[in-house]
């Protein structure tokens, strides 16, 4: 009975403070939903199954039809910190291209959000599913942000996407400079169509730029 109706066994991917990323075979984890799971973690020389209660921040499907879930661990602060310490000692699996379904475009777009430190940032790169940004302060992982990207396209100058912060660090080379990674959550269907159109355009422009630089280099040799 427990095997049929107990908490789902999920695969550990990463943890940052109380923000836990795991892989699930089921689509039952909706944003805002509280889920009970058994996290499969490699500790020492054995795989252990840790019971957890989490609230889901975002979910997206991977090419193998499983789901990548970003969540926040629930519980009292002392128990949660003990669990985080245990999980943080586990090795992270290398998901490679599996976790990155779309190509990253190295591009600097201005973006605005009331949830950003200083209310503004610039993208370092972005994909169909998320972005790396430079900002003016740290962002707590799990923070939900409504980010307006200045696309500078004639038919779509701006677009607002909902995202969740996955990680945030200070840049070692520059003072008072920070980077953060955000994962786009499920958008309104119309917004998703516009974003896919914008991403395809940016990817095309990036490819054309790379080809132009390559041709210029060939002629200069």
Backbone as a ProteinNet text record, in pm:
[ID]
protein_1_A
[PRIMARY]
XXXXXXXXXXXXXXXXXXXXXXXXXXXXXXXXXXXXXXXXXXXXXXXXXXXXXXXXXXXXXXXXXXXXXXXXXXXXXXXXXXXXXXXXXXXXXXXXXXXXXXXXXXXXXXXXXXXXXXXXXXXXXXXXXXXXXXXXXXXXXXXXXXXXXXXXXXXXXXXXXXXXXXXXXXXXXXXXXXXXXXXXXXXXXXXXXXXXXXXXXXXXXXXXXXXXXXXXXXXXX
[TERTIARY]
83	0	86.1	189.6	275.5	347.6	386.2	456.6	368.9	233.6	143.3	104.3	85.6	29.9	123.9	243.9	338.4	399.2	483.2	549.2	631.4	631.3	706.3	856.8	929.4	1075.1	1124.7	1205.9	1256.5	1408.9	1471	1616.9	1675.3	1771.8	1839.8	1922.5	1908.9	1987.2	2080.1	2024.1	2106.2	2033.4	2110.4	2051.5	2133	2064.2	2128.2	2045.7	2105.4	2030.3	1905.7	1785.9	1666.7	1601.1	1662.9	1608.1	1660.9	1569.5	1603.6	1557	1646.7	1611.6	1615.2	1508.1	1504.1	1435.3	1452.4	1388.7	1279.5	1164.7	1047.9	1000.1	940.3	883	737.5	682.8	541.3	522.4	411.2	381.6	288.6	278.4	181.6	228.5	356	410.7	386.2	276.8	243.9	301.1	337	387.5	291.3	345.3	264.8	211.9	225.5	174.4	272.1	220.8	303.4	307.7	428.2	444.8	527.2	490.5	572.6	648.2	780	863.2	964.4	1022.5	1135.1	1254.6	1346.1	1460.2	1567.2	1601.9	1704.7	1841.5	1922.8	2050.7	2162.4	2273.1	2389.8	2475.5	2473.9	2550.4	2645.7	2774.7	2872.6	2882	2847.1	2852.4	2715.6	2611.2	2476.3	2379.9	2271	2164.5	2064.1	2038.5	1942.2	1817.9	1705.8	1577.7	1533.1	1536.9	1507.2	1366.1	1279.9	1143.9	1145.4	1081.7	1079.6	941.8	911.1	793.1	842.5	799.5	848.7	732.1	755.8	660.3	726.6	654.6	710.2	713.3	829.9	843.7	820.6	882.8	865.6	890	840.1	856.9	864.9	953.2	956.8	994.4	943	966.8	1102.4	1170.2	1299.3	1280.3	1382.7	1368.2	1331.1	1369.1	1337	1198.2	1118.1	979.4	969.9	1083.1	1078.6	1064.8	1061.1	1036.3	1141.6	1191.9	1287.3	1208.6	1216.5	1135.4	1225.4	1196.8	1265.8	1168.9	1213.6	1124	1195.6	1118.5	1175.4	1136.7	1236.4	1212	1134.5	1030.3	948.7	988.7	949.1	979.8	1037	1052.6	1110.1	1257	1307.4	1439.4	1551.4	1547.7	1655.6	1657	1540.8	1532.6	1567.5	1518.4	1546.4	1695.4	1761.9	1905	1985	1945	2012.2	1997.7	1877.4	1852.9	1931.9	1936.6	2012.3	2159.7	2214.2	2355.4	2384.9	2294.6	2312.3	2307	2204.3	2186.3	2300.6	2347	2451.6	2583.4	2601.1	2725	2722.2	2606.5	2591.9	2645.5	2699.8	2748	2632	2655.2	2554.6	2571.2	2463	2474.3	2495	2570.6	2591.5	2484.2	2385.7	2276.2	2309.2	2413.7	2457.7	2345	2333.6	2232.8	2090.3	2075.5	1941	1874.6	1952.7	1896.7	1888	1960	1960.7	1896.5	1766.6	1694	1712.3	1752.9	1764.8	1899.5	1944.1	2076.4	2080.6	2192.7	2211.5	2264.4	2204.7	2246.3	2323.2	2450.9	2524.7	2481.8	2401.5	2345	2315.9	2339.1	2312.9	2185.3	2076.4	1948.6	1919.1	1872.3	1828.9	1700.1	1689.4	1566	1530.8	1401.9	1349.1	1253.8	1258	1165.7	1164.3	1048.1	1037.8	1102.6	1120.5	1181.3	1333.9	1392.1	1537.4	1600.2	1718.7	1791.3	1820.4	1779.2	1796.5	1697.7	1607.8	1498.2	1544.4	1674.3	1721.4	1834.6	1860	1969.3	1998.7	2104.2	2140.3	2166.3	2115.4	2139.1	2283.6	2339.2	2469.1	2445.6	2350.2	2302.4	2160.9	2091.1	1956.4	1922.4	1831.7	1781.9	1630.6	1567.8	1422.2	1365.6	1446.7	1394.9	1450.1	1542.1	1596.6	1702.1	1762.7	1863.4	1963.3	2084	2184.3	2193.1	2186.1	2181.6	2288.6	2330.5	2413.7	2322.6	2332.5	2242.7	2318.1	2246.7	2308.8	2308.2	2265.5	2263	2223.5	2227.5	2190.3	2038.5	1995	1853	1834.8	1746.7	1725.9	1669.3	1733.9	1679.7	1535.6	1453.4	1312.1	1226.2	1290.1	1216.1	1149.2	1021.9	948.7	961	999	1020	938.6	880.4	819.7	918.7	987.1	1096.9	1054.4	1071.1	1044.4	1175.3	1185.7	1305.1	1285.6	1384.1	1381.1	1441.9	1356.6	1399.7	1443.4	1392.6	1427.1	1392.7	1285.7	1233.6	1124.2	1115.7	1020.3	876	843.1	705.9	686.8	795.4	786.2	901	888.1	997.8	1024.4	920.1	934.9	847.2	888.1	807.1	834.1	727.7	740.3	719.5	816.8	811.1	821.5	751.5	764	876.2	958.1	1074.1	1092.7	1175.9	1211.5	1363.2	1418.4	1563.4	1611.4	1716.8	1772	1901.3	1984.7	2109.5	2148.4	2236.7	2282.6	2417.5	2516.1	2651.1	2709.3	2807.7	2883	2997.1	3024.7	3135.5	3266.9	3363	3490.4	3574	3561.4	3646.9	3600.5	3473.9	3419.5	3349	3370.3	3303.1	3157.6	3073.5	2931.4	2868.3	2915.7	2858.3	2814.4	2699	2641	2585.1	2583.1	2519.9	2412	2312.5	2205.1	2153.5	2101.2	2037.7	1889.3	1807.2	1662.3	1606.5	1505.8	1436.5	1297.2	1259.7	1126.2	1022.6	914.3	806.9	704.3	592.7	488.4	425	422.8	369	225.3	158.4	29.7	53.9	-34.7	-11.4	24.3	-41.8	-12.8	127.4	165	299.2	404.7	377.2	472.8	496.5	390.5	403.8	491.9	469	549	695	718.5	856.3	927.8	861	923.1	957.5	871.4	898	1020	1025.8	1138.1	1268.4	1263.9	1384.5	1436.3	1346.6	1387	1453.8	1400.1	1458.5	1597.7	1612.7	1742.6	1845.8	1801.6	1892	1937.6	1845.3	1878.8	1977.8	1955.4	2044.5	2182.6	2187.5	2315.5	2392.2	2323.1	2387.2	2441.3	2363.6	2407.4	2529.8	2532.7	2646.2	2773.1	2760.4	2875.3	2927.9	2836.1	2876.7	2948.5	2898.4	2959.6	3101.2	3119.4	3252.6	3347.7	3296.7	3379.9	3424.9	3333.1	3366.4	3465.3	3446.5	3537.6	3677.6	3685.8	3815.2	3883.7	3805.9	3861.7	3921.9	3852.4	3900	4020.3	4032.4	4143.1	4271.7	4261.1	4381.1	4464.5
-120.6	0	125.2	129	246	269.4	158.3	171.5	233.2	206.9	259.7	403.9	438.1	568.4	656.7	611.4	691	801.7	885.9	994.8	942.8	1017.7	979	984.2	888.8	891.8	981.2	1082.2	1177.2	1181.4	1222.9	1222.8	1359.3	1360	1483.2	1538.8	1670.2	1737.7	1842	1931	2037.3	2098.4	2167.8	2240.5	2366.1	2476.8	2602.9	2661.5	2663.9	2701.5	2612.7	2670.2	2584.5	2556.8	2603.4	2579.3	2447.6	2353.8	2218.4	2195.1	2142.4	2103.3	1951.4	1892.9	1747.3	1710.6	1584.1	1533.4	1435.2	1453.7	1370.2	1304.2	1187.1	1118.5	1158.1	1239.2	1274	1424.7	1464.7	1606	1660.6	1592.9	1633.1	1753.1	1794.2	1903.2	2037.2	2104.9	2233.3	2347.4	2462	2576.6	2617.6	2637.5	2672.1	2552.1	2433.2	2310.4	2257.4	2212.6	2149.4	1999.2	1944.5	1802.7	1732.2	1607.7	1521.1	1426.2	1423.4	1339.8	1263.1	1161	1089.8	1112.6	1197.7	1237.7	1129.6	1079.4	975.8	1044.2	1028.3	1098.3	998.2	1013.7	927	984.3	917.5	961.5	850.1	884.2	781.1	684.3	559.5	458.5	399.2	461.5	408.7	520.2	481.1	575	575	692.5	704.4	776.8	744.9	803.3	896.6	1027.1	1126.2	1181.4	1168.3	1222.4	1374.4	1443.4	1589.6	1641.7	1759.3	1832.6	1961.3	1987.2	2103.1	2179.2	2307.7	2385.2	2413.8	2387.5	2394.5	2538.8	2581	2713.4	2706.1	2608.3	2595.8	2451.9	2418.6	2283.9	2293.6	2215.4	2208.1	2067.2	2030.5	1896.1	1888.3	1775.6	1749.3	1661.6	1652.4	1573.2	1427.4	1371	1230.2	1212.5	1321.7	1322.3	1325.9	1332.2	1354.5	1505.3	1546.6	1687.1	1739.6	1858.9	1925.6	2020.5	1999.4	2074.4	2157.1	2286.1	2373.6	2401.3	2378.3	2386.5	2444.3	2469.3	2516.9	2418.4	2375.9	2279.2	2345.6	2278.6	2328.5	2260.8	2319.6	2263.3	2369.3	2334	2432.2	2455	2570.9	2614.9	2519.3	2463.5	2375.5	2244.5	2181.1	2055.6	2077.7	2188.3	2218.6	2237.7	2310.4	2335.1	2206	2117	1987.4	1907.4	1907.5	1834.2	1895	2029.2	2097.4	2061.1	2058.7	2024.8	1883.5	1790.5	1651.2	1642.6	1704.1	1696.4	1766.2	1878	1957.1	1881.1	1779.2	1700.3	1595.1	1576.6	1473.8	1524.6	1435.6	1476.8	1515.6	1615.4	1658.5	1580.6	1528	1460.3	1561.9	1525.1	1611.4	1578.7	1666.7	1642.1	1689.5	1768.7	1815.4	1875.4	1832.1	1887.6	1856.4	1755.8	1719	1834.2	1905.9	2017.2	2145	2149	2269.5	2235.2	2248.9	2207	2302.9	2425.4	2523.4	2593.1	2640.4	2702.7	2834.9	2858.1	2985.4	3089.2	3207.7	3316	3418.5	3442.5	3545.5	3683.6	3752.6	3880.4	3966.5	4095.6	4187.9	4266.5	4221.2	4291.4	4358.2	4481.3	4546.9	4481.6	4464.6	4409.9	4483	4495.8	4570.4	4482.2	4498.7	4424.2	4487.9	4497.1	4548.3	4454	4327.6	4229.9	4226	4298.6	4301.5	4406	4379.1	4482.4	4600.8	4719.7	4834.8	4839.1	4740.3	4733	4711.3	4681.2	4664.7	4563.4	4512.8	4417.5	4412.7	4338.5	4316.3	4167.4	4108.8	3966.1	3941.5	3830.7	3781.7	3685	3597.2	3508.5	3466.2	3413.9	3364.4	3252.7	3168.3	3058.4	3066.6	2970.9	2968.8	2946.8	2889.9	2848.4	2925.8	3020	3095.2	3194.1	3262.2	3363.4	3375.2	3417.7	3457.8	3609.8	3676.9	3822.5	3881.3	4004	4084.2	4184.1	4192.7	4280	4353.1	4431.3	4519.4	4462.9	4340.4	4278.6	4132.6	4061.9	3920.7	3905.2	3795.3	3761.3	3628	3622.5	3497.5	3391.3	3273.8	3165.8	3133.9	3112.2	3087.7	3211.2	3329.8	3453.9	3453.4	3485.7	3495.1	3637.8	3651.5	3782.4	3796.6	3913.6	3949.5	4042	3991.6	4063.1	4111	4241.1	4298.1	4308.8	4235.8	4236.9	4338	4425.7	4522.7	4456.6	4403.4	4322.8	4407.3	4531.2	4622.7	4564.5	4485.6	4436.1	4531.2	4556.3	4654.3	4619.3	4490.8	4449.6	4400	4393.4	4348.4	4411.4	4541.9	4610.7	4560.5	4514.5	4467.3	4344.7	4262.4	4146.4	4112.4	4092	4057.9	3908.5	3843.7	3700.9	3678.2	3578.5	3540	3438.3	3456.7	3370.1	3346.1	3247.4	3220.5	3216.5	3279.6	3281.4	3144	3093.9	2962.5	2975.8	3072.9	3096	3242.8	3287.1	3425.5	3432.6	3497	3505.6	3643.9	3681.4	3804.7	3775.7	3869.2	3852.7	3883.9	3793.8	3811.6	3922.2	3941.1	4036.5	4180.6	4202.3	4338.5	4362.9	4481.9	4519.1	4555.4	4517.8	4549.7	4505.2	4392.2	4334.7	4191.9	4154.5	4024.6	3959.2	3827.9	3750.6	3662.3	3632.1	3543.6	3462.8	3345.7	3262.1	3253.7	3275.4	3266.1	3163.6	3094.1	2993.5	3047	3051.4	3097.4	2993.9	3041.9	2953.8	2941.1	2876.4	2861.2	2997.1	3037.4	3167.2	3152.7	3266.3	3267.4	3218.8	3136.3	3081.1	3186.1	3301.3	3405.8	3462.7	3481	3530.3	3430.6	3300.5	3196.7	3198.1	3217.9	3224.4	3342.9	3458.7	3577.6	3556.2	3490.2	3467.5	3370.1	3265.8	3170.7	3239.5	3330.9	3407.7	3498.1	3565.9	3655.4	3577.7	3462.5	3380.7	3333.8	3289.7	3244.2	3357.6	3478.9	3595.4	3625.7	3625.9	3654.1	3547.9	3423	3313.8	3330.2	3369.4	3391.2	3505.8	3615.7	3731.1	3695.9	3615.4	3573.4	3487.2	3395.1	3308.1	3389.8	3490.5	3576.5	3657.3	3702.6	3780.7	3696.6	3571.9	3481.2	3452.8	3430.6	3402.8	3523.6	3643.9	3766	3783	3759	3771.5	3668.1	3547.7	3441.5	3477	3530.9	3569.2	3685	3781.7	3895.5	3849.9	3751.7	3698	3626.8	3553.6	3481.5	3577.2	3690	3785.5	3865.5	3879.3	3957.9	3878	3744	3658.5	3666.6
0	0	0	85.6	93.5	-38.6	-103.7	-230.9	-338	-328.5	-428.9	-402	-274.4	-241.3	-159	-131.1	-54.5	-138.5	-76	-149.1	-266.6	-373.9	-493.9	-468.2	-522.7	-518.4	-631.2	-595.9	-695.2	-688.7	-798.3	-809.4	-772.5	-682.2	-642.7	-758.6	-781.7	-885.3	-824.2	-739.5	-681.3	-562.4	-477.5	-365.7	-341.2	-313.2	-276.2	-163.8	-41.1	78.4	84.4	89.9	100.7	-34.5	-142.9	-277.1	-331.9	-353.1	-396.2	-539.8	-621.9	-758.3	-768.1	-819.1	-834.5	-965.3	-1002.3	-1124.5	-1086.6	-1148	-1120.3	-1248.8	-1236.1	-1351.6	-1374.1	-1281.8	-1288.9	-1300.5	-1361.3	-1382.4	-1273.9	-1162.5	-1061.1	-979.4	-994.7	-913.6	-982.8	-948.2	-1009.5	-925.6	-987.6	-911.8	-800.8	-680.8	-564.6	-488.7	-546.4	-485.7	-380.6	-268.2	-164.5	-191.6	-204.3	-236.4	-129.8	-103	-18.5	-110.9	-96.5	-183.3	-99.6	-161.5	-101.6	-193.7	-147.7	-228.8	-227.1	-346.5	-358.4	-369	-263.7	-253.6	-229.5	-302.3	-284.2	-172	-56.6	60.4	101.8	107.8	138.8	22.8	47.8	-58.5	-88.9	-35.4	-56.7	-96.6	-161.4	-194.5	-80.4	-24.8	83.7	34.6	97	60.3	173	148.3	251.7	233.7	335.8	325	339.4	245.1	246.2	208.2	259.2	214.9	150.4	27.5	-46.8	-108.6	-136	-214.7	-349.3	-456.1	-591.2	-641.3	-692.7	-754.3	-904.5	-971.2	-1116.4	-1158.4	-1277.1	-1331.1	-1483	-1544.3	-1690	-1734.1	-1850.6	-1902.4	-1971.1	-1951.9	-2013.5	-2136.9	-2222.6	-2345.8	-2323.7	-2207	-2181.9	-2119.7	-2120.9	-2070.7	-1917.9	-1847.6	-1703.3	-1679.9	-1551.6	-1520.4	-1423.6	-1453.2	-1365.2	-1276.2	-1144.4	-1048.8	-957.6	-947.4	-852.6	-738.7	-615.6	-500.9	-379.4	-274.6	-148.7	-39.5	40.5	147.5	260.5	308.6	418.7	549.5	661	792.5	883.9	1013.4	1105	1071.4	1109.9	1064.1	1103.1	1224.8	1270.4	1191	1176.6	1101.3	954.4	898.6	758.2	735.7	825.7	809.5	820.1	909.8	921.7	792.2	735.3	611.5	495.8	490	384.7	392.9	514.1	534	484.5	514.2	470.3	318	259.2	113.7	40.9	96.8	31.1	19.3	103.3	98.4	-12.5	-75.1	-179.1	-312.8	-396.7	-529.2	-620	-705	-801.4	-931.3	-985.6	-1115.7	-1226.4	-1328.9	-1444.8	-1548.5	-1560.8	-1654.4	-1795.5	-1808.5	-1939.6	-2020.9	-2145.7	-2235.8	-2192.4	-2108.2	-2064.7	-1991.4	-1909.8	-1833.4	-1916.3	-2028.9	-2111.4	-2245.7	-2251.8	-2371.6	-2488.3	-2461.6	-2568.5	-2561.6	-2676	-2685.2	-2609.5	-2541.5	-2472.3	-2570.7	-2568.5	-2656.7	-2574.1	-2602.5	-2529.6	-2578.2	-2499.4	-2542	-2419.5	-2431.9	-2322	-2345.3	-2285.7	-2293.6	-2160.1	-2165	-2041.8	-1993.9	-1862.1	-1806.2	-1677.5	-1654.1	-1540.8	-1461.6	-1328.4	-1242.4	-1104.3	-1044.7	-908.3	-808.4	-846	-755.1	-766.8	-861.7	-878	-786.9	-730.9	-656.9	-749.7	-709.7	-797.4	-912	-916	-1014	-1158.5	-1180.4	-1317.7	-1322.9	-1442.7	-1464.3	-1613.7	-1649.3	-1789.2	-1806.4	-1912.7	-1935.1	-1977.8	-1930.1	-1976.4	-2091.7	-2071.6	-2177.3	-2142.5	-2239.3	-2212.1	-2308.8	-2263.9	-2345.1	-2344.5	-2409.2	-2411.7	-2272.5	-2182.6	-2052.2	-1933.3	-1957.7	-1845.7	-1890.9	-1793.9	-1826.4	-1712.9	-1750	-1652.5	-1660.4	-1545	-1545.2	-1454.5	-1485.4	-1396.9	-1328.8	-1195.5	-1122.1	-1011	-932	-833.8	-692.5	-675.5	-543.5	-554.7	-443.2	-444.6	-448.7	-505	-511	-440.3	-345.1	-271.6	-364.8	-373.4	-456.4	-417.5	-516.7	-492.3	-508.8	-518.4	-538.9	-676.1	-679.6	-806.3	-858.8	-984.8	-1045.4	-1173.3	-1192.2	-1320.3	-1389.7	-1492.8	-1557.1	-1695.6	-1718.4	-1850.1	-1927.3	-2036.7	-2121.3	-2234.4	-2253	-2362.2	-2485.7	-2571.2	-2685.4	-2804.9	-2811.3	-2920.5	-3057.6	-3062.2	-3189.7	-3235.8	-3364.3	-3415.8	-3380.5	-3386.3	-3357.5	-3214.4	-3136.7	-2998	-2918.3	-2885.6	-2817	-2675.9	-2606.3	-2468.8	-2446	-2349.7	-2312.8	-2167	-2090.4	-1948.9	-1928.8	-1864.7	-1835.8	-1686.1	-1637.6	-1496.1	-1482	-1378.9	-1357	-1208	-1176.2	-1037.3	-1028.5	-925.1	-905.8	-860.5	-924.7	-892.3	-812.8	-848.7	-776.6	-788.6	-698.3	-699.2	-629.8	-693.1	-636.5	-661.7	-577	-598.8	-695.3	-785.8	-878.9	-807.9	-818.8	-750.8	-814.5	-945.3	-1015.7	-999.6	-966.9	-962.1	-830.2	-774.7	-650.2	-677.3	-583.7	-589.5	-721.3	-772.1	-893.7	-864.1	-913.6	-881.2	-1007.5	-1005.3	-1111.6	-1050.7	-1130.9	-1085.3	-1203.3	-1172.7	-1273.4	-1245.4	-1346.3	-1329.6	-1427.7	-1384.3	-1466.1	-1496.1	-1623.5	-1659.5	-1615.9	-1558.9	-1514.8	-1627.4	-1597.9	-1699.3	-1727.3	-1854	-1893.7	-1943.9	-1954.8	-2023.9	-2167.2	-2223.3	-2357.7	-2462.7	-2459.5	-2557.8	-2536.3	-2408.4	-2377	-2421.2	-2401.3	-2440.6	-2591.5	-2668.5	-2814.8	-2854.3	-2791	-2820.7	-2783.6	-2668.9	-2626.1	-2719.8	-2761.7	-2855	-2987.1	-3030.3	-3152.2	-3131.9	-3016.1	-2986.9	-2975.2	-2908.3	-2892.3	-3027.9	-3114.2	-3247.6	-3325	-3310	-3378.4	-3323.7	-3190.4	-3128.5	-3165.9	-3171.2	-3208.9	-3354.2	-3440.3	-3581.7	-3596.4	-3521.8	-3528.7	-3476.3	-3368.9	-3313.3	-3413	-3478.9	-3578.1	-3695.1	-3737.4	-3847.4	-3807.6	-3681.5	-3632.1	-3627.8	-3581.2	-3575	-3715.4	-3810.5	-3948.3	-4008.8	-3979.6	-4033	-3979.7	-3848.1	-3789	-3848.1	-3872.3	-3928.9	-4070.5	-4151.4	-4288.2	-4290.2	-4198.6	-4190.6	-4155.3	-4065.1	-4023.8	-4139.7	-4220.2	-4334.7	-4437.4	-4460.6	-4560.3	-4511.3	-4376.9	-4322.3	-4314.6	-4322	-4313.3	-4441.6
[MASK]
+++++++++++++++++++++++++++++++++++++++++++++++++++++++++++++++++++++++++++++++++++++++++++++++++++++++++++++++++++++++++++++++++++++++++++++++++++++++++++++++++++++++++++++++++++++++++++++++++++++++++++++++++++++++++++++

